[in-house]
Amino acid sequence: MEKIIINGGNKLHGQVKISGAKNAAVAIIPAVILSDGVCRIENVPDIQDVNLIAQILFEMGASVKRLDKSTLEIDPKGIREPVATYDLVRHMRASSYLMGALLGKFKRAEVALPGGCDFGVRPVDQHLKGFTVLGANHIVESGMIKVKADKLVGGHVYLDVVSVGATVNIMLAAVKAEGRTTIENAAKEPHIVDLANFLNSMGADVRGAGTDVIKVNGVKHLNGTTYSIIPDQIEAGTYMAAVACAGGDVMINNVIPKHLESITAKLREMGVTIEEYDDSVRVIKDRRLRRCNVKTMPHPGFPTDMQPQIAAILTMADGTSIVNEAVWDNRFRYVEELRRMGAEISVDGKLAVIEGVEQLKGAPVKATDLRAGAAMIIAALGAKGKTQIEDIRHIERGYEDVVEKFAAIGADIKKVRSDDPTVKTA
Ligand code: UD1
């Protein structure tokens, strides 16, 4: 088992390059199934979740080649059976996108119920509601969701909750359906727009992505394409938060500043200086931060996937902050870990009340999920002394070269095996 060891207290300086967006990549890779040609996808992050979804396509019969660290070439024509078993998909929430892609291509899909981060109940009722509107039936049998249609015909879907996953899945199922599908109350996240752009580059007709009404006019064929994935909004936000916690002056490159607006606004409210350029942001922190309140919302609101990271910074801000998690039921499991470092946080349902302390102190902690793991790194960078983070496989699911990138901007960070003697003496 591997751990990350951080000696806190170093200020961060220099430049860091953000990788392609995980959540766009895990939607775009399954979308390739719909293509009648070969797709070359660039700016793909080299992380577990992406490698896993690519592996799933490979095991289903697709040809998957990694041309270099960030480029995949996928030819889906070898996929003959629209079935993804539990063994293949259990580690990945986004494997549910196989449902929409396989249904769109084969009019049939059998996909095991997905895994992924555990932040409470993760229903798929809105995905299935969309498939039903398009004419598909579904049953759940032996842990598999089985969806099937004689033919897919466009229709009107109103989502009861704004769901990224349901919006993606319905777009994927509708892209080759007969006629027009309208998705109302659709998610507006940057990766929804990226998926629509990818589908359109294959010859699809998807309009309105990025607004709350998406219209998909079905087409018969989709060709191969070459497409470059957008930068990762959450990875960028994580580095911004790290500078805000540890202090320093870092240029964060390969970002779309517009995608970071809600994060930038919150950090500025706390007293961080942020300069925006065409495709980079410079983050400067040179004083103790002010408290603030944060409520997570679907895009363009403050992203739930940045909630643990912002909470980590607030543990050392001046005053009392309230964090309201309005998307997921149970996304405060990491609070226990921050308390080990001296944070004063109380949780009541979807609210966390954080009393800012002067200084966190290093401690042994766990990454309870992907973004919780990012929060541990951030807290550790700002803490005094040594922090050991366990269960880092969660972090590696979503952050490319995280240790190398932080070390390059001055963090005292390393990855070690648990049987490494340096850990025992820590
Ligand atoms: C995606 C992101 C995840 C992020 C989340 C919210 C990916 C791979 N993952 O997850 O990192 O935290 O968006 O921004 O992109 N809901 C229902 N019924 C459904 C579907 C969802 O009630 O059928 C509810 C969920 O319980 C949750 C809310 O809708 O409360 C948002 O979920 P959703 O946007 O679907 O999240 P994911 O797509 O799973």
Short mmCIF file of C-alpha atoms and ligand atoms in Angstrom, two decimals:
data_model
loop_
_atom_site.label_atom_id
_atom_site.label_comp_id
_atom_site.label_asym_id
_atom_site.label_seq_id
_atom_site.Cartn_x
_atom_site.Cartn_y
_atom_site.Cartn_z
CA MET A 1 0.00 0.00 0.00
CA GLU A 2 1.25 3.47 -0.79
CA LYS A 3 1.01 6.67 1.24
CA ILE A 4 1.65 10.32 0.61
CA ILE A 5 3.88 12.08 3.13
CA ILE A 6 3.79 15.85 3.36
CA ASN A 7 5.89 18.14 5.54
CA GLY A 8 3.72 21.22 5.75
CA GLY A 9 4.74 24.84 5.86
CA ASN A 10 6.43 25.42 2.50
CA LYS A 11 4.96 28.23 0.45
CA LEU A 12 4.15 27.28 -3.14
CA HIS A 13 5.84 29.07 -6.04
CA GLY A 14 6.18 28.56 -9.79
CA GLN A 15 3.90 27.14 -12.44
CA VAL A 16 1.67 24.11 -12.74
CA LYS A 17 -0.05 22.71 -15.84
CA ILE A 18 -3.59 21.40 -15.49
CA SER A 19 -4.50 18.15 -17.24
CA GLY A 20 -7.60 17.28 -19.27
CA ALA A 21 -10.91 17.06 -17.41
CA LYS A 22 -11.62 13.72 -15.76
CA ASN A 23 -15.38 14.11 -15.86
CA ALA A 24 -15.33 15.04 -19.55
CA ALA A 25 -13.00 12.14 -20.40
CA VAL A 26 -15.13 9.55 -18.62
CA ALA A 27 -18.16 10.68 -20.67
CA ILE A 28 -16.36 11.11 -24.01
CA ILE A 29 -14.62 7.71 -23.95
CA PRO A 30 -17.91 5.73 -23.68
CA ALA A 31 -19.42 8.10 -26.28
CA VAL A 32 -16.89 6.70 -28.77
CA ILE A 33 -18.99 3.50 -28.80
CA LEU A 34 -21.55 5.43 -30.88
CA SER A 35 -19.02 6.16 -33.62
CA ASP A 36 -18.77 4.28 -36.91
CA GLY A 37 -15.11 5.30 -37.20
CA VAL A 38 -11.89 5.71 -35.24
CA CYS A 39 -11.67 8.51 -32.65
CA ARG A 40 -8.49 10.17 -31.54
CA ILE A 41 -8.90 11.92 -28.21
CA GLU A 42 -6.29 14.38 -27.00
CA ASN A 43 -5.62 16.00 -23.61
CA VAL A 44 -6.82 12.83 -21.89
CA PRO A 45 -5.65 12.76 -18.25
CA ASP A 46 -3.53 9.73 -17.34
CA ILE A 47 -5.48 8.75 -14.22
CA GLN A 48 -7.12 5.60 -12.85
CA ASP A 49 -10.73 6.46 -13.68
CA VAL A 50 -9.92 7.22 -17.29
CA ASN A 51 -7.66 4.21 -17.69
CA LEU A 52 -10.42 2.06 -16.20
CA ILE A 53 -13.13 3.22 -18.59
CA ALA A 54 -10.73 2.79 -21.53
CA GLN A 55 -9.94 -0.72 -20.23
CA ILE A 56 -13.66 -1.51 -20.04
CA LEU A 57 -14.08 -0.57 -23.72
CA PHE A 58 -11.02 -2.68 -24.57
CA GLU A 59 -12.39 -5.71 -22.71
CA MET A 60 -15.69 -5.27 -24.50
CA GLY A 61 -13.84 -5.61 -27.83
CA ALA A 62 -12.76 -2.08 -28.84
CA SER A 63 -9.25 -1.39 -30.03
CA VAL A 64 -7.71 1.13 -27.60
CA LYS A 65 -4.23 2.55 -28.24
CA ARG A 66 -2.41 5.09 -26.12
CA LEU A 67 -0.46 7.12 -28.68
CA ASP A 68 1.26 9.14 -25.96
CA LYS A 69 0.64 10.06 -22.31
CA SER A 70 -2.40 12.19 -23.15
CA THR A 71 -3.71 10.80 -26.47
CA LEU A 72 -5.98 7.79 -26.95
CA GLU A 73 -7.07 6.28 -30.24
CA ILE A 74 -10.18 4.15 -29.97
CA ASP A 75 -11.87 2.08 -32.66
CA PRO A 76 -15.14 0.74 -31.22
CA LYS A 77 -16.08 -1.56 -34.11
CA GLY A 78 -15.00 -4.73 -32.26
CA ILE A 79 -17.70 -4.18 -29.60
CA ARG A 80 -20.42 -6.67 -30.51
CA GLU A 81 -22.19 -7.39 -27.23
CA PRO A 82 -23.69 -4.45 -25.29
CA VAL A 83 -22.90 -6.02 -21.93
CA ALA A 84 -20.64 -4.66 -19.16
CA THR A 85 -20.41 -7.04 -16.21
CA TYR A 86 -19.92 -6.20 -12.53
CA ASP A 87 -16.27 -7.26 -12.64
CA LEU A 88 -15.63 -4.61 -15.28
CA VAL A 89 -17.58 -1.66 -13.92
CA ARG A 90 -17.74 -2.01 -10.14
CA HIS A 91 -15.03 0.55 -9.37
CA MET A 92 -16.48 3.33 -11.44
CA ARG A 93 -19.51 5.52 -11.08
CA ALA A 94 -19.18 6.87 -14.62
CA SER A 95 -19.52 3.36 -16.03
CA SER A 96 -23.25 4.16 -15.97
CA TYR A 97 -22.52 6.15 -19.16
CA LEU A 98 -22.11 2.81 -20.88
CA MET A 99 -25.89 2.45 -20.55
CA GLY A 100 -26.65 5.48 -22.71
CA ALA A 101 -23.88 4.81 -25.22
CA LEU A 102 -24.70 1.10 -25.68
CA LEU A 103 -28.44 1.77 -25.81
CA GLY A 104 -27.87 4.49 -28.43
CA LYS A 105 -25.74 2.16 -30.54
CA PHE A 106 -27.35 -1.28 -30.08
CA LYS A 107 -30.86 -0.40 -28.74
CA ARG A 108 -29.92 -2.64 -25.84
CA ALA A 109 -27.58 -2.45 -22.84
CA GLU A 110 -26.80 -4.56 -19.81
CA VAL A 111 -24.61 -2.75 -17.32
CA ALA A 112 -23.88 -3.64 -13.71
CA LEU A 113 -24.95 -1.08 -11.12
CA PRO A 114 -22.05 1.32 -10.74
CA GLY A 115 -19.55 2.05 -7.93
CA GLY A 116 -17.50 5.27 -7.49
CA CYS A 117 -17.25 7.68 -4.57
CA ASP A 118 -19.60 7.04 -1.68
CA PHE A 119 -21.43 10.21 -0.69
CA GLY A 120 -24.78 8.68 0.14
CA VAL A 121 -27.51 7.36 -2.11
CA ARG A 122 -26.65 7.69 -5.79
CA PRO A 123 -29.87 6.98 -7.67
CA VAL A 124 -30.23 6.59 -11.46
CA ASP A 125 -34.00 7.13 -11.67
CA GLN A 126 -33.63 10.23 -13.88
CA HIS A 127 -31.38 8.37 -16.32
CA LEU A 128 -33.99 5.61 -16.60
CA LYS A 129 -36.83 8.11 -16.92
CA GLY A 130 -35.04 9.56 -19.96
CA PHE A 131 -34.56 6.13 -21.53
CA THR A 132 -38.27 5.41 -21.00
CA VAL A 133 -39.22 8.61 -22.84
CA LEU A 134 -37.06 7.43 -25.74
CA GLY A 135 -38.99 4.14 -25.83
CA ALA A 136 -36.75 1.79 -23.83
CA ASN A 137 -37.87 -0.62 -21.10
CA HIS A 138 -35.66 -1.45 -18.16
CA ILE A 139 -35.40 -4.09 -15.49
CA VAL A 140 -32.89 -4.62 -12.70
CA GLU A 141 -31.83 -8.25 -12.49
CA SER A 142 -28.92 -9.85 -10.61
CA GLY A 143 -27.26 -6.49 -10.01
CA MET A 144 -27.48 -5.55 -13.70
CA ILE A 145 -29.58 -2.77 -15.22
CA LYS A 146 -30.98 -4.09 -18.50
CA VAL A 147 -32.42 -1.57 -20.94
CA LYS A 148 -33.92 -2.40 -24.31
CA ALA A 149 -35.89 -0.70 -27.08
CA ASP A 150 -37.35 -1.88 -30.39
CA LYS A 151 -36.53 1.56 -31.67
CA LEU A 152 -35.49 4.83 -30.01
CA VAL A 153 -37.68 7.80 -30.79
CA GLY A 154 -36.96 11.33 -29.55
CA GLY A 155 -39.21 12.89 -26.89
CA HIS A 156 -39.46 15.46 -24.15
CA VAL A 157 -37.61 14.76 -20.89
CA TYR A 158 -37.98 17.05 -17.87
CA LEU A 159 -35.38 16.22 -15.22
CA ASP A 160 -36.79 16.44 -11.67
CA VAL A 161 -33.30 17.14 -10.34
CA VAL A 162 -30.39 18.69 -12.21
CA SER A 163 -28.27 15.61 -12.83
CA VAL A 164 -24.97 15.55 -14.70
CA GLY A 165 -25.14 11.79 -15.17
CA ALA A 166 -28.74 11.74 -16.40
CA THR A 167 -28.07 14.61 -18.83
CA VAL A 168 -25.04 12.76 -20.25
CA ASN A 169 -26.83 9.43 -20.50
CA ILE A 170 -29.91 10.87 -22.21
CA MET A 171 -27.74 12.78 -24.70
CA LEU A 172 -25.87 9.56 -25.52
CA ALA A 173 -29.07 7.54 -25.98
CA ALA A 174 -30.75 10.30 -28.05
CA VAL A 175 -27.97 11.11 -30.46
CA LYS A 176 -28.93 8.36 -32.94
CA ALA A 177 -32.64 8.18 -32.04
CA GLU A 178 -35.32 9.11 -34.57
CA GLY A 179 -36.39 12.76 -34.34
CA ARG A 180 -35.72 15.35 -31.66
CA THR A 181 -35.12 14.83 -27.94
CA THR A 182 -35.47 17.82 -25.64
CA ILE A 183 -33.86 17.65 -22.19
CA GLU A 184 -35.24 20.31 -19.85
CA ASN A 185 -33.64 21.27 -16.54
CA ALA A 186 -30.42 19.82 -17.96
CA ALA A 187 -27.07 20.07 -16.17
CA LYS A 188 -24.85 22.90 -17.48
CA GLU A 189 -21.41 21.75 -16.30
CA PRO A 190 -18.46 22.46 -18.63
CA HIS A 191 -18.09 18.73 -19.33
CA ILE A 192 -21.68 18.57 -20.61
CA VAL A 193 -20.71 21.19 -23.19
CA ASP A 194 -17.51 19.28 -23.95
CA LEU A 195 -19.43 16.06 -24.54
CA ALA A 196 -21.87 17.89 -26.85
CA ASN A 197 -18.94 19.37 -28.79
CA PHE A 198 -17.37 15.93 -29.08
CA LEU A 199 -20.62 14.36 -30.32
CA ASN A 200 -21.08 17.21 -32.82
CA SER A 201 -17.52 16.70 -34.08
CA MET A 202 -18.63 13.12 -34.95
CA GLY A 203 -21.58 14.51 -36.91
CA ALA A 204 -24.27 14.64 -34.20
CA ASP A 205 -26.71 17.52 -33.91
CA VAL A 206 -26.77 18.58 -30.25
CA ARG A 207 -27.77 22.16 -29.44
CA GLY A 208 -28.11 24.21 -26.29
CA ALA A 209 -25.50 22.41 -24.14
CA GLY A 210 -24.48 24.80 -21.36
CA THR A 211 -28.07 26.07 -21.01
CA ASP A 212 -30.85 24.25 -19.20
CA VAL A 213 -32.54 23.09 -22.40
CA ILE A 214 -30.60 20.71 -24.64
CA LYS A 215 -32.03 19.65 -28.01
CA VAL A 216 -30.71 16.55 -29.71
CA ASN A 217 -31.74 15.96 -33.32
CA GLY A 218 -31.08 12.30 -34.05
CA VAL A 219 -28.71 11.37 -36.89
CA LYS A 220 -28.16 7.98 -38.57
CA HIS A 221 -24.36 7.79 -38.55
CA LEU A 222 -21.53 9.18 -36.50
CA ASN A 223 -18.04 9.37 -38.01
CA GLY A 224 -14.62 9.16 -36.39
CA THR A 225 -13.06 12.38 -35.16
CA THR A 226 -10.07 14.01 -33.51
CA TYR A 227 -10.99 15.94 -30.38
CA SER A 228 -9.17 17.64 -27.51
CA ILE A 229 -10.71 17.49 -24.02
CA ILE A 230 -11.14 20.68 -21.96
CA PRO A 231 -8.88 21.36 -18.94
CA ASP A 232 -10.01 19.99 -15.60
CA GLN A 233 -11.93 22.65 -13.69
CA ILE A 234 -11.70 20.75 -10.39
CA GLU A 235 -8.00 19.94 -10.68
CA ALA A 236 -7.38 23.66 -11.34
CA GLY A 237 -9.59 24.60 -8.38
CA THR A 238 -7.67 22.16 -6.19
CA TYR A 239 -4.31 23.81 -6.99
CA MET A 240 -5.88 27.24 -6.43
CA ALA A 241 -7.11 26.05 -3.04
CA ALA A 242 -3.69 24.60 -2.21
CA VAL A 243 -2.00 27.96 -2.80
CA ALA A 244 -4.76 29.64 -0.77
CA CYS A 245 -3.99 27.29 2.12
CA ALA A 246 -0.19 27.03 1.99
CA GLY A 247 0.48 30.58 0.78
CA GLY A 248 2.71 31.62 -2.10
CA ASP A 249 2.36 32.73 -5.70
CA VAL A 250 1.59 30.19 -8.44
CA MET A 251 0.64 30.49 -12.11
CA ILE A 252 -1.87 27.77 -12.97
CA ASN A 253 -1.69 27.09 -16.70
CA ASN A 254 -3.96 25.34 -19.24
CA VAL A 255 -7.24 26.42 -17.65
CA ILE A 256 -10.42 28.10 -18.88
CA PRO A 257 -10.82 30.95 -16.34
CA LYS A 258 -14.57 31.19 -17.06
CA HIS A 259 -15.03 27.64 -15.74
CA LEU A 260 -13.36 28.70 -12.48
CA GLU A 261 -15.49 31.78 -11.79
CA SER A 262 -17.37 30.45 -8.76
CA ILE A 263 -14.13 29.20 -7.19
CA THR A 264 -12.27 32.43 -8.00
CA ALA A 265 -15.10 34.49 -6.48
CA LYS A 266 -15.02 32.53 -3.20
CA LEU A 267 -11.24 32.65 -2.88
CA ARG A 268 -11.27 36.41 -3.53
CA GLU A 269 -13.94 36.81 -0.85
CA MET A 270 -11.52 35.10 1.52
CA GLY A 271 -8.70 37.51 0.63
CA VAL A 272 -6.77 35.58 -2.03
CA THR A 273 -5.48 37.61 -4.99
CA ILE A 274 -6.33 36.03 -8.34
CA GLU A 275 -5.27 37.41 -11.71
CA GLU A 276 -6.99 35.97 -14.78
CA TYR A 277 -5.26 35.58 -18.14
CA ASP A 278 -6.44 33.94 -21.41
CA ASP A 279 -5.67 30.37 -20.36
CA SER A 280 -4.11 30.70 -16.93
CA VAL A 281 -4.79 32.12 -13.49
CA ARG A 282 -2.21 33.47 -11.04
CA VAL A 283 -3.00 32.83 -7.39
CA ILE A 284 -1.29 34.83 -4.65
CA LYS A 285 -1.85 34.39 -0.92
CA ASP A 286 0.16 36.45 1.51
CA ARG A 287 -2.04 36.90 4.59
CA ARG A 288 -4.42 34.99 6.84
CA LEU A 289 -7.71 34.34 5.06
CA ARG A 290 -11.13 35.60 6.11
CA ARG A 291 -14.02 33.27 6.91
CA CYS A 292 -16.82 32.82 4.40
CA ASN A 293 -19.95 30.77 3.77
CA VAL A 294 -20.17 28.31 0.89
CA LYS A 295 -23.19 26.52 -0.59
CA THR A 296 -22.67 23.92 -3.29
CA MET A 297 -24.94 24.08 -6.35
CA PRO A 298 -25.05 22.69 -9.86
CA HIS A 299 -22.99 24.72 -12.38
CA PRO A 300 -22.58 27.72 -12.50
CA GLY A 301 -22.84 27.51 -8.70
CA PHE A 302 -19.98 26.47 -6.43
CA PRO A 303 -19.10 22.85 -7.36
CA THR A 304 -19.70 20.12 -4.82
CA ASP A 305 -16.46 18.55 -6.08
CA MET A 306 -14.60 21.55 -4.55
CA GLN A 307 -16.45 21.43 -1.21
CA PRO A 308 -13.90 19.38 0.79
CA GLN A 309 -11.00 21.45 -0.59
CA ILE A 310 -12.57 24.79 0.36
CA ALA A 311 -13.47 23.41 3.81
CA ALA A 312 -9.81 22.46 4.27
CA ILE A 313 -8.77 26.09 3.73
CA LEU A 314 -11.51 27.44 6.00
CA THR A 315 -10.18 25.39 8.93
CA MET A 316 -7.43 28.03 9.29
CA ALA A 317 -9.38 31.13 8.20
CA ASP A 318 -10.14 33.91 10.63
CA GLY A 319 -13.66 33.39 12.02
CA THR A 320 -16.53 30.92 11.69
CA SER A 321 -17.59 29.61 8.29
CA ILE A 322 -20.61 27.58 7.25
CA VAL A 323 -20.42 25.06 4.43
CA ASN A 324 -23.76 23.90 3.05
CA GLU A 325 -23.57 20.75 0.91
CA ALA A 326 -26.72 21.03 -1.18
CA VAL A 327 -25.97 18.38 -3.83
CA TRP A 328 -25.03 15.19 -1.96
CA ASP A 329 -26.51 13.74 1.26
CA ASN A 330 -23.30 12.57 2.87
CA ARG A 331 -20.20 14.41 1.79
CA PHE A 332 -18.62 15.27 5.13
CA ARG A 333 -16.93 11.97 5.93
CA TYR A 334 -13.53 13.66 5.58
CA VAL A 335 -14.30 16.00 8.52
CA GLU A 336 -13.18 13.33 10.99
CA GLU A 337 -9.78 13.29 9.26
CA LEU A 338 -9.39 17.08 9.40
CA ARG A 339 -10.23 16.96 13.12
CA ARG A 340 -7.16 14.75 13.62
CA MET A 341 -5.13 17.70 12.38
CA GLY A 342 -6.74 20.04 14.90
CA ALA A 343 -9.61 21.42 12.81
CA GLU A 344 -12.71 22.50 14.72
CA ILE A 345 -15.68 21.42 12.67
CA SER A 346 -19.15 20.29 13.66
CA VAL A 347 -21.52 18.69 11.19
CA ASP A 348 -25.29 18.71 11.29
CA GLY A 349 -26.83 17.00 8.27
CA LYS A 350 -25.85 18.95 5.20
CA LEU A 351 -24.18 21.78 7.17
CA ALA A 352 -20.65 21.98 8.48
CA VAL A 353 -19.71 24.76 10.88
CA ILE A 354 -15.99 25.49 10.84
CA GLU A 355 -14.33 27.53 13.60
CA GLY A 356 -11.07 28.72 12.11
CA VAL A 357 -7.98 27.79 14.16
CA GLU A 358 -4.59 29.51 13.93
CA GLN A 359 -2.68 26.43 12.77
CA LEU A 360 -3.41 22.80 11.80
CA LYS A 361 -0.84 20.21 12.83
CA GLY A 362 0.26 17.24 10.74
CA ALA A 363 -1.28 13.84 11.59
CA PRO A 364 -1.92 10.43 10.04
CA VAL A 365 -5.11 10.72 7.95
CA LYS A 366 -7.02 8.84 5.25
CA ALA A 367 -8.38 9.86 1.86
CA THR A 368 -12.00 8.81 2.34
CA ASP A 369 -12.78 9.56 -1.32
CA LEU A 370 -11.25 11.40 -4.27
CA ARG A 371 -11.92 15.05 -3.36
CA ALA A 372 -11.60 14.30 0.37
CA GLY A 373 -8.10 13.09 -0.48
CA ALA A 374 -7.40 16.39 -2.25
CA ALA A 375 -8.60 18.19 0.89
CA MET A 376 -6.11 16.20 2.98
CA ILE A 377 -3.24 17.29 0.71
CA ILE A 378 -4.36 20.92 0.94
CA ALA A 379 -4.70 20.83 4.73
CA ALA A 380 -1.35 19.06 5.07
CA LEU A 381 0.43 21.68 2.93
CA GLY A 382 -0.84 24.41 5.25
CA ALA A 383 -0.27 22.45 8.46
CA LYS A 384 2.79 22.43 10.67
CA GLY A 385 4.72 19.16 10.70
CA LYS A 386 4.28 15.81 9.02
CA THR A 387 1.06 14.36 7.60
CA GLN A 388 0.74 10.82 6.25
CA ILE A 389 -2.19 10.24 3.92
CA GLU A 390 -3.41 6.67 3.48
CA ASP A 391 -5.76 5.20 0.87
CA ILE A 392 -4.25 7.38 -1.82
CA ARG A 393 -5.73 5.18 -4.53
CA HIS A 394 -8.76 7.46 -4.25
CA ILE A 395 -6.60 10.48 -5.07
CA GLU A 396 -4.94 8.72 -7.99
CA ARG A 397 -8.36 8.03 -9.50
CA GLY A 398 -8.62 11.69 -10.38
CA TYR A 399 -5.34 13.63 -10.14
CA GLU A 400 -2.58 13.13 -12.71
CA ASP A 401 0.97 13.15 -11.29
CA VAL A 402 -0.26 14.85 -8.15
CA VAL A 403 2.92 14.31 -6.12
CA GLU A 404 5.20 15.44 -8.95
CA LYS A 405 3.10 18.53 -9.68
CA PHE A 406 3.03 19.68 -6.05
CA ALA A 407 6.74 18.93 -5.59
CA ALA A 408 7.52 21.06 -8.67
CA ILE A 409 5.91 24.11 -7.03
CA GLY A 410 7.87 23.69 -3.82
CA ALA A 411 5.82 21.33 -1.65
CA ASP A 412 7.70 18.86 0.53
CA ILE A 413 5.69 15.86 -0.65
CA LYS A 414 6.55 12.28 -1.55
CA LYS A 415 4.88 8.98 -2.16
CA VAL A 416 6.19 5.97 -0.24
CA ARG A 417 5.21 2.36 0.22
CA SER A 418 3.93 1.53 3.70
CA ASP A 419 6.78 -0.93 4.13
CA ASP A 420 9.28 1.86 3.44
CA PRO A 421 11.32 2.46 6.66
CA THR A 422 10.90 6.25 6.28
CA VAL A 423 7.23 5.76 7.10
CA LYS A 424 7.94 3.81 10.29
CA THR A 425 10.17 6.54 11.63
CA ALA A 426 7.69 9.28 10.68
C1 UD1 B 1 -21.30 14.04 -11.39
C2 UD1 B 1 -19.81 14.06 -11.17
C3 UD1 B 1 -19.52 14.15 -9.69
C4 UD1 B 1 -20.22 15.37 -9.10
C5 UD1 B 1 -21.69 15.40 -9.47
C6 UD1 B 1 -22.38 16.69 -9.08
C7 UD1 B 1 -18.98 12.77 -13.03
C8 UD1 B 1 -18.34 11.50 -13.49
N1 UD1 B 1 -19.24 12.84 -11.73
O1 UD1 B 1 -21.80 12.89 -10.71
O2 UD1 B 1 -18.12 14.26 -9.53
O3 UD1 B 1 -20.11 15.37 -7.69
O4 UD1 B 1 -21.85 15.24 -10.89
O5 UD1 B 1 -21.74 17.76 -9.67
O6 UD1 B 1 -19.18 13.69 -13.80
N2 UD1 B 1 -29.87 12.34 -8.69
C9 UD1 B 1 -31.13 11.79 -8.60
N3 UD1 B 1 -31.51 10.91 -9.57
C10 UD1 B 1 -30.73 10.58 -10.63
C11 UD1 B 1 -29.45 11.13 -10.70
C12 UD1 B 1 -29.04 12.02 -9.72
O7 UD1 B 1 -31.88 12.07 -7.67
O8 UD1 B 1 -31.14 9.78 -11.48
C13 UD1 B 1 -29.41 13.28 -7.64
C14 UD1 B 1 -28.20 12.77 -6.86
O9 UD1 B 1 -28.59 11.96 -5.78
C15 UD1 B 1 -27.53 14.06 -6.43
C16 UD1 B 1 -27.85 15.03 -7.57
O10 UD1 B 1 -28.94 14.46 -8.29
O11 UD1 B 1 -28.14 14.54 -5.26
C17 UD1 B 1 -26.71 15.30 -8.52
O12 UD1 B 1 -26.24 14.07 -9.05
P1 UD1 B 1 -25.56 13.96 -10.50
O13 UD1 B 1 -25.41 15.34 -11.07
O14 UD1 B 1 -26.30 12.96 -11.29
O15 UD1 B 1 -24.13 13.39 -10.16
P2 UD1 B 1 -23.26 12.36 -11.00
O16 UD1 B 1 -23.54 12.52 -12.45
O17 UD1 B 1 -23.34 11.01 -10.39
#
